[in-house]
mmCIF file with all atom_site columns, C-alpha atoms in Angstrom:
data_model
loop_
_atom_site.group_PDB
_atom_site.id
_atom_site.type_symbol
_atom_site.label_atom_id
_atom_site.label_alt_id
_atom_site.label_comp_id
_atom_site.label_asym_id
_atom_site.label_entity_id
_atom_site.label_seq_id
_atom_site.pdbx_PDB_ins_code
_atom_site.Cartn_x
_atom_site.Cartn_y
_atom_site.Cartn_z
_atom_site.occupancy
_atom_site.B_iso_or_equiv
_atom_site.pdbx_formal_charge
_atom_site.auth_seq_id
_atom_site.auth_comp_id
_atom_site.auth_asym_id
_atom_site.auth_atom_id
_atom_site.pdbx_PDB_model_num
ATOM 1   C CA . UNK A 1 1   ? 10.178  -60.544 13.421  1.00 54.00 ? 1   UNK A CA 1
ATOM 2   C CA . UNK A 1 2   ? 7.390   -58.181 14.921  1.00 49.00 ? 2   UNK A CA 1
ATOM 3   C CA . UNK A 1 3   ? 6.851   -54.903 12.522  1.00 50.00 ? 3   UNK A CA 1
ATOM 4   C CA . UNK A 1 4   ? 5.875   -51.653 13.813  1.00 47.00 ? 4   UNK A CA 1
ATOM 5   C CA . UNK A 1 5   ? 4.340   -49.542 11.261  1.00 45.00 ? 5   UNK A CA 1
ATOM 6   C CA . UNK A 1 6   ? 3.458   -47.190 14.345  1.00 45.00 ? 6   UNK A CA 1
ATOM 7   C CA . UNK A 1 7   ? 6.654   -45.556 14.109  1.00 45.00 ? 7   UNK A CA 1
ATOM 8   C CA . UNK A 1 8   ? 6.811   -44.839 11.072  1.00 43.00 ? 8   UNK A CA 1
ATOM 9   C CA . UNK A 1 9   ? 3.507   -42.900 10.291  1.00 41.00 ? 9   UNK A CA 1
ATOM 10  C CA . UNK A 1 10  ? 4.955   -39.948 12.591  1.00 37.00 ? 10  UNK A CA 1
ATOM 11  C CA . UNK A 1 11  ? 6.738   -38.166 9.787   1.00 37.00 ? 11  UNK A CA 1
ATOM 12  C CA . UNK A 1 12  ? 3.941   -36.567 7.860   1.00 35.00 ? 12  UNK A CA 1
ATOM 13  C CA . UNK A 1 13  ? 4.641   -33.700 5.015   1.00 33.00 ? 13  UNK A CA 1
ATOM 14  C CA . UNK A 1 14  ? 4.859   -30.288 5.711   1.00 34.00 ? 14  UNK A CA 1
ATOM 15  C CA . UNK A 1 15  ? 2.379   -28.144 6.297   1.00 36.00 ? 15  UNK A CA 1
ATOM 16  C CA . UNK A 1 16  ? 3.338   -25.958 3.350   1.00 35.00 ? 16  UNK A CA 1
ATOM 17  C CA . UNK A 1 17  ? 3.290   -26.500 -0.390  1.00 34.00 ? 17  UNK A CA 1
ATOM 18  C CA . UNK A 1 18  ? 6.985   -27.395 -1.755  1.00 32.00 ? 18  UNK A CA 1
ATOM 19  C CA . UNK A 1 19  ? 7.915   -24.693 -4.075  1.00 35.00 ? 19  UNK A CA 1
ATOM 20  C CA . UNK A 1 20  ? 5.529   -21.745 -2.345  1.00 40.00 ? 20  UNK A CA 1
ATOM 21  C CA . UNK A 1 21  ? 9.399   -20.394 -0.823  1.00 39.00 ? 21  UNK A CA 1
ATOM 22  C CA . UNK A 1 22  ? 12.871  -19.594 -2.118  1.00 40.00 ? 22  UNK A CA 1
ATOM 23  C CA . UNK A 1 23  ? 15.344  -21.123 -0.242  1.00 43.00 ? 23  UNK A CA 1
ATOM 24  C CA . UNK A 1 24  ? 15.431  -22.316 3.278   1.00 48.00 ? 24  UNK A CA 1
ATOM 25  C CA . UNK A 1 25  ? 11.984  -21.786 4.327   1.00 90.00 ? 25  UNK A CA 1
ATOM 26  C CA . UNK A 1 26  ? 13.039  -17.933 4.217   1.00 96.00 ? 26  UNK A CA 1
ATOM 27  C CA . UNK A 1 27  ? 10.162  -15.818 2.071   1.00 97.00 ? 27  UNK A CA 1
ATOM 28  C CA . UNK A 1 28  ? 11.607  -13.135 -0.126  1.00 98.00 ? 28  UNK A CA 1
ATOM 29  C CA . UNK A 1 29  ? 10.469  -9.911  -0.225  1.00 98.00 ? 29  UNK A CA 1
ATOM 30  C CA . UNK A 1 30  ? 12.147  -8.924  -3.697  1.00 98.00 ? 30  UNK A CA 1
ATOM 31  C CA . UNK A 1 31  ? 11.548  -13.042 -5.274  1.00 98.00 ? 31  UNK A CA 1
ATOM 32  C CA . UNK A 1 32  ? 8.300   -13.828 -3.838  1.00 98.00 ? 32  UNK A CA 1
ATOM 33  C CA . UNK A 1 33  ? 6.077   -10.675 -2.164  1.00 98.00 ? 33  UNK A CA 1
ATOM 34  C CA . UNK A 1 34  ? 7.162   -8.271  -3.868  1.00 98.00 ? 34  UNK A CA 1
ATOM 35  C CA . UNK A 1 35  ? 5.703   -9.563  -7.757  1.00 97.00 ? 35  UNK A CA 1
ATOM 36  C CA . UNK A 1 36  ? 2.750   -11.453 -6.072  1.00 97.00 ? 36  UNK A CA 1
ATOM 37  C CA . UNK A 1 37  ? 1.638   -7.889  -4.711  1.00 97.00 ? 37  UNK A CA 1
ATOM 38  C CA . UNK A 1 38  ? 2.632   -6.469  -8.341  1.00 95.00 ? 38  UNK A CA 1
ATOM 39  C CA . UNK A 1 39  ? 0.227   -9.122  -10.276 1.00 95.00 ? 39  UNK A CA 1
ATOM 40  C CA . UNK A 1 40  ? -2.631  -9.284  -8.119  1.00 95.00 ? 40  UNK A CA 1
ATOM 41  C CA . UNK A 1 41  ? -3.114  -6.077  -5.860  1.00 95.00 ? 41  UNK A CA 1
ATOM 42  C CA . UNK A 1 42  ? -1.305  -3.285  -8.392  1.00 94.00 ? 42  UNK A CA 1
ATOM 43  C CA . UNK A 1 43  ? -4.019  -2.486  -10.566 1.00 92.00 ? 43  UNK A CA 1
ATOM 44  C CA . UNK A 1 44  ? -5.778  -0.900  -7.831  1.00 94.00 ? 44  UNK A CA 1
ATOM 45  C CA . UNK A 1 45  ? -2.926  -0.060  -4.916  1.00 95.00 ? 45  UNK A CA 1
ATOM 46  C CA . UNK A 1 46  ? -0.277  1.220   -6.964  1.00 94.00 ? 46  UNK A CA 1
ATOM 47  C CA . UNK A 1 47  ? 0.565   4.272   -9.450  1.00 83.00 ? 47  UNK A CA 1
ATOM 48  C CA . UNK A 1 48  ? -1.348  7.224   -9.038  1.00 83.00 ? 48  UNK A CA 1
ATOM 49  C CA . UNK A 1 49  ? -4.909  5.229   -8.469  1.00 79.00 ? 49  UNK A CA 1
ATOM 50  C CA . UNK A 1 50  ? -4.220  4.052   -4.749  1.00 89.00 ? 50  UNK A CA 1
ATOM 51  C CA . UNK A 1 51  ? -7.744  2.929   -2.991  1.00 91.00 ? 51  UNK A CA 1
ATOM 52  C CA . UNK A 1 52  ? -7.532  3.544   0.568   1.00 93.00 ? 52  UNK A CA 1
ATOM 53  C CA . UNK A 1 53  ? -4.128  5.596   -0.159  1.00 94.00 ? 53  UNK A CA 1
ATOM 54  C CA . UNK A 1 54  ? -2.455  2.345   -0.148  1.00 96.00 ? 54  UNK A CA 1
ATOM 55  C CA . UNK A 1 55  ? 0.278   1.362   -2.958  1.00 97.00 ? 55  UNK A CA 1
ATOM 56  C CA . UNK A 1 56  ? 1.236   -2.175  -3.124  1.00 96.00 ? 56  UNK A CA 1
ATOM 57  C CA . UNK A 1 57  ? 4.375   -1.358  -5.681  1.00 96.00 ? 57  UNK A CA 1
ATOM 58  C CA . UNK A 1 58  ? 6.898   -1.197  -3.083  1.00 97.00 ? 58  UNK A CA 1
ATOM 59  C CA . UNK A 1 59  ? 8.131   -2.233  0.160   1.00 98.00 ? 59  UNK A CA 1
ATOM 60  C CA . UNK A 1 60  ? 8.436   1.774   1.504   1.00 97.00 ? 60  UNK A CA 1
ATOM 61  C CA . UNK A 1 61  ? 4.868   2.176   0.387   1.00 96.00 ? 61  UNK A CA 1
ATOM 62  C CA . UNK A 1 62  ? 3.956   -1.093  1.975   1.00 97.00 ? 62  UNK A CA 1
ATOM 63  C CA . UNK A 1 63  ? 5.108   -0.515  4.619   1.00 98.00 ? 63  UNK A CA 1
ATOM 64  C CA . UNK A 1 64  ? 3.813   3.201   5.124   1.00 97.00 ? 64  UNK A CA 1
ATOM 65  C CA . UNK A 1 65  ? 0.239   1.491   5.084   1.00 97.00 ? 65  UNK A CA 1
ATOM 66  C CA . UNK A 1 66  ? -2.868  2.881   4.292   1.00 95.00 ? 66  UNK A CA 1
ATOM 67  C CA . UNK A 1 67  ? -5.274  6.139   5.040   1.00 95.00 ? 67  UNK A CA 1
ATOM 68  C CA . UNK A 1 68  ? -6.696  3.820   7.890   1.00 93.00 ? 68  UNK A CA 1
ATOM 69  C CA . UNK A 1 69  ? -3.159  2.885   9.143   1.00 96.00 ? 69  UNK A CA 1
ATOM 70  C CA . UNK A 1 70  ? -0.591  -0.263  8.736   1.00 97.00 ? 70  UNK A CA 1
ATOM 71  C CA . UNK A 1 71  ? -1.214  -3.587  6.785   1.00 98.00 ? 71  UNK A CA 1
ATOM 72  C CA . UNK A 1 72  ? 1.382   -4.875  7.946   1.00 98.00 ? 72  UNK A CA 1
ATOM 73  C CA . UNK A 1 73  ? 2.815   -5.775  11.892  1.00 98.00 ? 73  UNK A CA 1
ATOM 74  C CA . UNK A 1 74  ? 5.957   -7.497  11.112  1.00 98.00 ? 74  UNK A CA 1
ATOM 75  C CA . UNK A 1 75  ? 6.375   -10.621 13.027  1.00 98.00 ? 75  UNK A CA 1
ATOM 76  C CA . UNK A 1 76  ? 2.358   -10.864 13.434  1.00 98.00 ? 76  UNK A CA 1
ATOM 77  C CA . UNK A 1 77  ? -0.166  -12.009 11.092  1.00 98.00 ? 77  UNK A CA 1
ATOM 78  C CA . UNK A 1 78  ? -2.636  -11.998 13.088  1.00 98.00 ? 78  UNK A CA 1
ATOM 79  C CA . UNK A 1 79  ? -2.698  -8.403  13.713  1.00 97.00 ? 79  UNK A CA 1
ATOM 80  C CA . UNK A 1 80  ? -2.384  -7.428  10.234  1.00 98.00 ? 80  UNK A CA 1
ATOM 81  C CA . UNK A 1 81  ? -4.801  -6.031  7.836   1.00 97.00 ? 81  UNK A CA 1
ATOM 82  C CA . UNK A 1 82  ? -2.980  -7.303  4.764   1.00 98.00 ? 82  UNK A CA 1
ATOM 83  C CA . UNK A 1 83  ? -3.171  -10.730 5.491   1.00 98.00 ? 83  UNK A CA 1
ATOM 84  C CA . UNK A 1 84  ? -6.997  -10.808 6.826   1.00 98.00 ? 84  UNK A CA 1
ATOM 85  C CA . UNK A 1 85  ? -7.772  -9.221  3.641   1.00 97.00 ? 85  UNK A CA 1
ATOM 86  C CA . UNK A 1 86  ? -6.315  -11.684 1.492   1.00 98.00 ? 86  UNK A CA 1
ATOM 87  C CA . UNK A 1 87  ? -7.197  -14.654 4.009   1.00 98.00 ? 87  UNK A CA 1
ATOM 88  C CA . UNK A 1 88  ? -10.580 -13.998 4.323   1.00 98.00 ? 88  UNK A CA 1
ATOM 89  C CA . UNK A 1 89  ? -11.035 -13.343 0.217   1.00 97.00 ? 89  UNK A CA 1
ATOM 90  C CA . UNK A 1 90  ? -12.357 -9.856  0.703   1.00 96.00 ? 90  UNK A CA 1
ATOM 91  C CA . UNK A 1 91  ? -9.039  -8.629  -1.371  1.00 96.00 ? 91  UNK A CA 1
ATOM 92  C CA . UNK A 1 92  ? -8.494  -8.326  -4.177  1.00 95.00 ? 92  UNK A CA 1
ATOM 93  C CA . UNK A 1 93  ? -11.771 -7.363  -5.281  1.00 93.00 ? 93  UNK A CA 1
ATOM 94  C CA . UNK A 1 94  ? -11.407 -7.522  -8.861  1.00 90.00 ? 94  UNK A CA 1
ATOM 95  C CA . UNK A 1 95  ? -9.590  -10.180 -10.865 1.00 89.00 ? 95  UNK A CA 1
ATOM 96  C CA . UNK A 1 96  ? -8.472  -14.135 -9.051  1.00 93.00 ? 96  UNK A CA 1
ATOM 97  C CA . UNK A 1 97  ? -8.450  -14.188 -5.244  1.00 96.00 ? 97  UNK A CA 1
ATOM 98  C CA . UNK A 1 98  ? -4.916  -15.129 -4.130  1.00 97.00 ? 98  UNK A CA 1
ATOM 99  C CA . UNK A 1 99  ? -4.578  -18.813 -3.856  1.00 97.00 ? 99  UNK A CA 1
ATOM 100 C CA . UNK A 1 100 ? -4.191  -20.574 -0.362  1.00 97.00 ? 100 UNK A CA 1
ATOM 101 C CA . UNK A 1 101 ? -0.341  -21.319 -1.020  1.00 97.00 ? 101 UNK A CA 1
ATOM 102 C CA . UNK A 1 102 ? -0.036  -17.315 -1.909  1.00 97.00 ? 102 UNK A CA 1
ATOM 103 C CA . UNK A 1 103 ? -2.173  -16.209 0.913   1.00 98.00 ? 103 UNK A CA 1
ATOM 104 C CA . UNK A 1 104 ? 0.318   -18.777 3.431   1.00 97.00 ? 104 UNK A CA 1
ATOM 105 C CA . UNK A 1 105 ? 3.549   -16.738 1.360   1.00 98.00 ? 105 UNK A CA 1
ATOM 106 C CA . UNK A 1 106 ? 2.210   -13.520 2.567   1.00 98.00 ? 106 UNK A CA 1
ATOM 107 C CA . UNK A 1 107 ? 1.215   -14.563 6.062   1.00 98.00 ? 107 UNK A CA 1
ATOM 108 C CA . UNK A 1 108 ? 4.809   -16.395 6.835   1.00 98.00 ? 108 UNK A CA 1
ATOM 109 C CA . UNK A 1 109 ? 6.950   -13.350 4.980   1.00 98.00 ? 109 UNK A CA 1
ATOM 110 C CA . UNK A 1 110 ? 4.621   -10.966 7.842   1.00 98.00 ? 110 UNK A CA 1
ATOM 111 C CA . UNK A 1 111 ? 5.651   -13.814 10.980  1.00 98.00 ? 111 UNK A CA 1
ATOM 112 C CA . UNK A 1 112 ? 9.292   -13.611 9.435   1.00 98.00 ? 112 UNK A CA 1
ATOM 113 C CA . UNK A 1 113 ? 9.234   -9.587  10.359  1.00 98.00 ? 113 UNK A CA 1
ATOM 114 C CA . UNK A 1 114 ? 8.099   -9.087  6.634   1.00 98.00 ? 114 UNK A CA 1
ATOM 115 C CA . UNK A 1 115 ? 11.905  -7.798  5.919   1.00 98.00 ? 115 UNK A CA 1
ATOM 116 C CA . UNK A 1 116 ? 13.105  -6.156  2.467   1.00 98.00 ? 116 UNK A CA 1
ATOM 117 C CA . UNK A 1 117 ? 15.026  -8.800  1.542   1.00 97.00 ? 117 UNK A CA 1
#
């Protein structure tokens, strides 16, 4: 009986880190965004100290973007400042740059019209 290991070497994990999203594949702004931004970005974009005039603390102010414009283009990473920022480790500046499994969060919650939700 012939055995064709070909086939089976196809089915490969996901790309993303189990655990990094609620349910479904579906990022949460309110579950997952929402305290990521809170822990890691707060200290300097939220409360009355907002660099840039942009406040991380919620998704109105988010969403209102910064003194230079949006962070965010819902439904494209690429084109937003938010996620280059964290991507490319320039933000945060102070404190632990986000991880790659919390930068990959961000950047599918923005390609999945970064919704409050």
């Amino acid at each position: 009986v012939p055995t064709d290991t070909a086939q089976a070497q196809p089915t490969e994990a996901p790309m993303t880190d189990p655990g990094t999203q609620s349910t479904g594949g579906t990022v949460s702004y309110a579950n997952d965004i929402a305290p990521l931004l809170q822990s890691r970005c707060g200290s300097c974009h939220g409360g009355n100290q907002s660099q840039a005039d942009l406040n991380l603390l919620s998704y109105a102010t988010l969403m209102s973007g910064s003194e230079n414009g949006p962070v965010i283009i819902p439904g494209d990473s690429t084109k937003s400042l938010l996620v280059d920022l964290v991507a490319s480790q320039k933000m945060p500046k102070r404190g632990p740059k986000l991880t790659p499994d919390q930068v990959q969060l961000i950047t599918d919650w923005v390609n999945q019209g970064a919704s409050d939700n």
